[in-house]
Amino acid sequence: MVSLRSTLPLLLVVALLVFEEKVSSPSCQVVEDRGSSPQEGPKGGSSDDFKVMMVANLLLMGSEAGYTNIYFRDSYMSKFFRKSFERLKPDMLVVLGDISAKGSELTSSKWLSVLQQLQRILGPFLGLPLHVVLGDRDVGECNKLNAKSVNQIASSLPGLDSAGCGSFEVSNISFVSLNAVALLCGNNDLRFSVERVIERENLDLSRHDKKIKVVKSKATDRKNDIGDFHWRDNAVESGTGPVLLLHFPLHRSIDHCRGHKTLSESIGSHLHESSSPYLHRGYIGDGPHEVVQSMPSNATEYIFQALRPRIVFSAHTHKFCYHTHRDGTREVTVPAMTWNVKDDPGFVIATFRQNDAVIVSQCSLARESHVLMAYASVLVEEISKVSPIFKSQNYLKVKRGLEIMVEFGMWDQFSV
């Protein structure tokens, strides 16, 4: 009995280490799999498949991070990335905006600290191709948006031009990323630069029409106008263009989402988001464009007409959504991968098959509340052994008090 009691602390430490490894592993479910067998998930498939891990809204704070973020959340985020890399073996990583919590307000040195924090968290992903899309927190509000600041931020990220856009091809898959914030901000030089990128990609798509299906044998020169956007008729069939990456979701006439709901969404879908303590963590909120949750309809139509995207990946809302637009184009909105805004972070794995099929898998990660309650239980157990009087009703009261703190987000009172 004495020997068992003496080894109990060691057993608890081992149990915690095993627990940390287990909760760091992602859980993935296929949302839709076009052109593959139902048994194949993110870990299955052919060796010729190209697998992309899509994450969003990391909301890193760099040198302004508090103790909770540095020693707890960042530590677990590193484990999430490491275990996802080991288990899913992706070929590329895409960050769909908002890598910084308030990047547009940071000086050059503080922005550098955010990039250094990102490198520490990514770990083994640093050896893979990486593309980062600009988000509204990265570049700021419309009245503060200017070409110089965007160029400074974009120059520190791989594959972006001076307007914050990018186009690249990996494993015979074409990707185009757009600075969606610029498209939201009316007539400005940045928006015109983004439009030039879209028109250039439209011309490239038309030149390669021999490799893709077309609706008509010849494109016309007739121009169309919707709002402030202008484009020529595109004879290319919908869904045959590049993979589109942007921070804001495209406009949806009907907001219908498919996917596997998390436990919190299933239980509390009738409650407004504002009831969640994880949406009110200090500076963390909806961002500079809190009223705007998607691109306007005219910009969406312009993008569809010009690019005919194969599939669209977006972010910003912090929630997962799988939506099919009226023309059949699929859009996947990637959830936030941070405990700063959600108790249940997640990401998406997109597997591109050689037969042009795309497998979309929704992946979820451990809840912060569950992890904290596990630590709280161990802490109270240790205290109760030191003080036997503490074991009775006081023990139960303290344990329940810690659980309530976790449940209602009071943990963040100690994050600074």
mmCIF file with all atom_site columns, N, CA, C and O in Angstrom, residues 23 48 54 56 74 101 106 113-114 135 151-152 157 174 191 223 237 265 315 317 321 347 370 395 412:
data_model
loop_
_atom_site.group_PDB
_atom_site.id
_atom_site.type_symbol
_atom_site.label_atom_id
_atom_site.label_alt_id
_atom_site.label_comp_id
_atom_site.label_asym_id
_atom_site.label_entity_id
_atom_site.label_seq_id
_atom_site.pdbx_PDB_ins_code
_atom_site.Cartn_x
_atom_site.Cartn_y
_atom_site.Cartn_z
_atom_site.occupancy
_atom_site.B_iso_or_equiv
_atom_site.pdbx_formal_charge
_atom_site.auth_seq_id
_atom_site.auth_comp_id
_atom_site.auth_asym_id
_atom_site.auth_atom_id
_atom_site.pdbx_PDB_model_num
ATOM 1   N N  . VAL A 1 23  ? -5.144  13.388 -26.835 1.00 0.00 ? 23  VAL A N  1
ATOM 2   C CA . VAL A 1 23  ? -6.024  14.495 -27.195 1.00 0.00 ? 23  VAL A CA 1
ATOM 3   C C  . VAL A 1 23  ? -5.421  15.389 -28.276 1.00 0.00 ? 23  VAL A C  1
ATOM 4   O O  . VAL A 1 23  ? -6.129  16.214 -28.859 1.00 0.00 ? 23  VAL A O  1
ATOM 5   N N  . ASP A 1 48  ? -0.585  8.670  -55.522 1.00 0.00 ? 48  ASP A N  1
ATOM 6   C CA . ASP A 1 48  ? -0.556  9.808  -56.446 1.00 0.00 ? 48  ASP A CA 1
ATOM 7   C C  . ASP A 1 48  ? -1.457  10.945 -55.981 1.00 0.00 ? 48  ASP A C  1
ATOM 8   O O  . ASP A 1 48  ? -1.486  12.008 -56.599 1.00 0.00 ? 48  ASP A O  1
ATOM 9   N N  . MET A 1 54  ? -5.858  22.457 -44.771 1.00 0.00 ? 54  MET A N  1
ATOM 10  C CA . MET A 1 54  ? -6.355  23.833 -44.783 1.00 0.00 ? 54  MET A CA 1
ATOM 11  C C  . MET A 1 54  ? -6.672  24.268 -43.351 1.00 0.00 ? 54  MET A C  1
ATOM 12  O O  . MET A 1 54  ? -7.511  23.654 -42.683 1.00 0.00 ? 54  MET A O  1
ATOM 13  N N  . ALA A 1 56  ? -7.156  27.944 -40.645 1.00 0.00 ? 56  ALA A N  1
ATOM 14  C CA . ALA A 1 56  ? -7.532  29.359 -40.713 1.00 0.00 ? 56  ALA A CA 1
ATOM 15  C C  . ALA A 1 56  ? -7.598  29.959 -39.319 1.00 0.00 ? 56  ALA A C  1
ATOM 16  O O  . ALA A 1 56  ? -7.719  29.245 -38.318 1.00 0.00 ? 56  ALA A O  1
ATOM 17  N N  . ASP A 1 74  ? -0.226  27.677 -27.130 1.00 0.00 ? 74  ASP A N  1
ATOM 18  C CA . ASP A 1 74  ? 0.779   27.487 -28.179 1.00 0.00 ? 74  ASP A CA 1
ATOM 19  C C  . ASP A 1 74  ? 1.394   26.100 -28.113 1.00 0.00 ? 74  ASP A C  1
ATOM 20  O O  . ASP A 1 74  ? 1.698   25.489 -29.147 1.00 0.00 ? 74  ASP A O  1
ATOM 21  N N  . ALA A 1 101 ? -3.692  38.036 -34.628 1.00 0.00 ? 101 ALA A N  1
ATOM 22  C CA . ALA A 1 101 ? -4.904  38.558 -33.998 1.00 0.00 ? 101 ALA A CA 1
ATOM 23  C C  . ALA A 1 101 ? -5.132  40.018 -34.345 1.00 0.00 ? 101 ALA A C  1
ATOM 24  O O  . ALA A 1 101 ? -6.265  40.470 -34.484 1.00 0.00 ? 101 ALA A O  1
ATOM 25  N N  . LEU A 1 106 ? 0.282   46.089 -35.848 1.00 0.00 ? 106 LEU A N  1
ATOM 26  C CA . LEU A 1 106 ? 1.610   45.765 -35.336 1.00 0.00 ? 106 LEU A CA 1
ATOM 27  C C  . LEU A 1 106 ? 2.706   46.507 -36.077 1.00 0.00 ? 106 LEU A C  1
ATOM 28  O O  . LEU A 1 106 ? 2.603   46.774 -37.279 1.00 0.00 ? 106 LEU A O  1
ATOM 29  N N  . SER A 1 113 ? 7.700   38.976 -34.815 1.00 0.00 ? 113 SER A N  1
ATOM 30  C CA . SER A 1 113 ? 7.506   38.044 -33.693 1.00 0.00 ? 113 SER A CA 1
ATOM 31  C C  . SER A 1 113 ? 6.330   37.100 -33.957 1.00 0.00 ? 113 SER A C  1
ATOM 32  O O  . SER A 1 113 ? 6.338   35.951 -33.506 1.00 0.00 ? 113 SER A O  1
ATOM 33  N N  . VAL A 1 114 ? 5.307   37.579 -34.686 1.00 0.00 ? 114 VAL A N  1
ATOM 34  C CA . VAL A 1 114 ? 4.195   36.715 -35.066 1.00 0.00 ? 114 VAL A CA 1
ATOM 35  C C  . VAL A 1 114 ? 4.674   35.625 -36.021 1.00 0.00 ? 114 VAL A C  1
ATOM 36  O O  . VAL A 1 114 ? 4.313   34.446 -35.881 1.00 0.00 ? 114 VAL A O  1
ATOM 37  N N  . GLY A 1 135 ? -5.943  37.886 -44.382 1.00 0.00 ? 135 GLY A N  1
ATOM 38  C CA . GLY A 1 135 ? -7.259  38.047 -43.777 1.00 0.00 ? 135 GLY A CA 1
ATOM 39  C C  . GLY A 1 135 ? -7.480  39.474 -43.324 1.00 0.00 ? 135 GLY A C  1
ATOM 40  O O  . GLY A 1 135 ? -6.574  40.319 -43.372 1.00 0.00 ? 135 GLY A O  1
ATOM 41  N N  . ASN A 1 151 ? 1.646   45.527 -49.079 1.00 0.00 ? 151 ASN A N  1
ATOM 42  C CA . ASN A 1 151 ? 2.872   45.039 -49.727 1.00 0.00 ? 151 ASN A CA 1
ATOM 43  C C  . ASN A 1 151 ? 3.899   44.605 -48.698 1.00 0.00 ? 151 ASN A C  1
ATOM 44  O O  . ASN A 1 151 ? 4.577   43.581 -48.865 1.00 0.00 ? 151 ASN A O  1
ATOM 45  N N  . GLN A 1 152 ? 4.016   45.349 -47.587 1.00 0.00 ? 152 GLN A N  1
ATOM 46  C CA . GLN A 1 152 ? 4.980   44.981 -46.539 1.00 0.00 ? 152 GLN A CA 1
ATOM 47  C C  . GLN A 1 152 ? 4.621   43.643 -45.907 1.00 0.00 ? 152 GLN A C  1
ATOM 48  O O  . GLN A 1 152 ? 5.494   42.802 -45.665 1.00 0.00 ? 152 GLN A O  1
ATOM 49  N N  . LEU A 1 157 ? 5.401   36.901 -46.608 1.00 0.00 ? 157 LEU A N  1
ATOM 50  C CA . LEU A 1 157 ? 4.713   35.619 -46.722 1.00 0.00 ? 157 LEU A CA 1
ATOM 51  C C  . LEU A 1 157 ? 5.000   34.996 -48.087 1.00 0.00 ? 157 LEU A C  1
ATOM 52  O O  . LEU A 1 157 ? 5.138   35.712 -49.088 1.00 0.00 ? 157 LEU A O  1
ATOM 53  N N  . SER A 1 174 ? -3.813  23.704 -60.142 1.00 0.00 ? 174 SER A N  1
ATOM 54  C CA . SER A 1 174 ? -3.659  25.155 -60.158 1.00 0.00 ? 174 SER A CA 1
ATOM 55  C C  . SER A 1 174 ? -4.409  25.780 -58.983 1.00 0.00 ? 174 SER A C  1
ATOM 56  O O  . SER A 1 174 ? -5.570  25.445 -58.734 1.00 0.00 ? 174 SER A O  1
ATOM 57  N N  . ARG A 1 191 ? -8.017  47.116 -54.908 1.00 0.00 ? 191 ARG A N  1
ATOM 58  C CA . ARG A 1 191 ? -9.083  46.349 -55.542 1.00 0.00 ? 191 ARG A CA 1
ATOM 59  C C  . ARG A 1 191 ? -8.831  46.203 -57.036 1.00 0.00 ? 191 ARG A C  1
ATOM 60  O O  . ARG A 1 191 ? -9.035  45.133 -57.609 1.00 0.00 ? 191 ARG A O  1
ATOM 61  N N  . LYS A 1 223 ? -19.468 42.083 -73.170 1.00 0.00 ? 223 LYS A N  1
ATOM 62  C CA . LYS A 1 223 ? -19.138 42.443 -71.790 1.00 0.00 ? 223 LYS A CA 1
ATOM 63  C C  . LYS A 1 223 ? -20.379 42.434 -70.923 1.00 0.00 ? 223 LYS A C  1
ATOM 64  O O  . LYS A 1 223 ? -21.464 42.750 -71.374 1.00 0.00 ? 223 LYS A O  1
ATOM 65  N N  . GLU A 1 237 ? -16.428 25.879 -68.889 1.00 0.00 ? 237 GLU A N  1
ATOM 66  C CA . GLU A 1 237 ? -17.448 25.253 -68.060 1.00 0.00 ? 237 GLU A CA 1
ATOM 67  C C  . GLU A 1 237 ? -17.166 25.475 -66.576 1.00 0.00 ? 237 GLU A C  1
ATOM 68  O O  . GLU A 1 237 ? -16.018 25.480 -66.142 1.00 0.00 ? 237 GLU A O  1
ATOM 69  N N  . GLU A 1 265 ? -22.339 22.601 -31.320 1.00 0.00 ? 265 GLU A N  1
ATOM 70  C CA . GLU A 1 265 ? -23.245 23.085 -32.347 1.00 0.00 ? 265 GLU A CA 1
ATOM 71  C C  . GLU A 1 265 ? -24.542 22.291 -32.338 1.00 0.00 ? 265 GLU A C  1
ATOM 72  O O  . GLU A 1 265 ? -25.610 22.825 -32.600 1.00 0.00 ? 265 GLU A O  1
ATOM 73  N N  . ALA A 1 315 ? -12.731 31.121 -45.239 1.00 0.00 ? 315 ALA A N  1
ATOM 74  C CA . ALA A 1 315 ? -12.617 31.053 -43.772 1.00 0.00 ? 315 ALA A CA 1
ATOM 75  C C  . ALA A 1 315 ? -13.471 32.159 -43.149 1.00 0.00 ? 315 ALA A C  1
ATOM 76  O O  . ALA A 1 315 ? -14.607 32.366 -43.545 1.00 0.00 ? 315 ALA A O  1
ATOM 77  N N  . THR A 1 317 ? -15.503 32.906 -40.755 1.00 0.00 ? 317 THR A N  1
ATOM 78  C CA . THR A 1 317 ? -16.660 32.732 -39.873 1.00 0.00 ? 317 THR A CA 1
ATOM 79  C C  . THR A 1 317 ? -16.347 31.913 -38.622 1.00 0.00 ? 317 THR A C  1
ATOM 80  O O  . THR A 1 317 ? -17.184 31.838 -37.718 1.00 0.00 ? 317 THR A O  1
ATOM 81  N N  . CYS A 1 321 ? -18.244 24.866 -42.930 1.00 0.00 ? 321 CYS A N  1
ATOM 82  C CA . CYS A 1 321 ? -19.428 24.854 -43.794 1.00 0.00 ? 321 CYS A CA 1
ATOM 83  C C  . CYS A 1 321 ? -19.054 24.237 -45.134 1.00 0.00 ? 321 CYS A C  1
ATOM 84  O O  . CYS A 1 321 ? -18.010 24.561 -45.703 1.00 0.00 ? 321 CYS A O  1
ATOM 85  N N  . PHE A 1 347 ? -9.940  21.891 -38.606 1.00 0.00 ? 347 PHE A N  1
ATOM 86  C CA . PHE A 1 347 ? -9.343  22.216 -39.889 1.00 0.00 ? 347 PHE A CA 1
ATOM 87  C C  . PHE A 1 347 ? -9.935  21.295 -40.944 1.00 0.00 ? 347 PHE A C  1
ATOM 88  O O  . PHE A 1 347 ? -10.837 20.495 -40.668 1.00 0.00 ? 347 PHE A O  1
ATOM 89  N N  . HIS A 1 370 ? -12.239 20.410 -22.003 1.00 0.00 ? 370 HIS A N  1
ATOM 90  C CA . HIS A 1 370 ? -11.972 19.040 -21.585 1.00 0.00 ? 370 HIS A CA 1
ATOM 91  C C  . HIS A 1 370 ? -10.540 18.896 -21.053 1.00 0.00 ? 370 HIS A C  1
ATOM 92  O O  . HIS A 1 370 ? -10.303 18.217 -20.054 1.00 0.00 ? 370 HIS A O  1
ATOM 93  N N  . TYR A 1 395 ? -13.250 19.228 -0.901  1.00 0.00 ? 395 TYR A N  1
ATOM 94  C CA . TYR A 1 395 ? -12.691 18.658 -2.128  1.00 0.00 ? 395 TYR A CA 1
ATOM 95  C C  . TYR A 1 395 ? -13.693 18.770 -3.268  1.00 0.00 ? 395 TYR A C  1
ATOM 96  O O  . TYR A 1 395 ? -13.377 19.224 -4.371  1.00 0.00 ? 395 TYR A O  1
ATOM 97  N N  . ASP A 1 412 ? -9.700  32.569 -18.767 1.00 0.00 ? 412 ASP A N  1
ATOM 98  C CA . ASP A 1 412 ? -9.011  33.647 -19.452 1.00 0.00 ? 412 ASP A CA 1
ATOM 99  C C  . ASP A 1 412 ? -8.738  34.845 -18.565 1.00 0.00 ? 412 ASP A C  1
ATOM 100 O O  . ASP A 1 412 ? -8.040  35.764 -18.962 1.00 0.00 ? 412 ASP A O  1
#
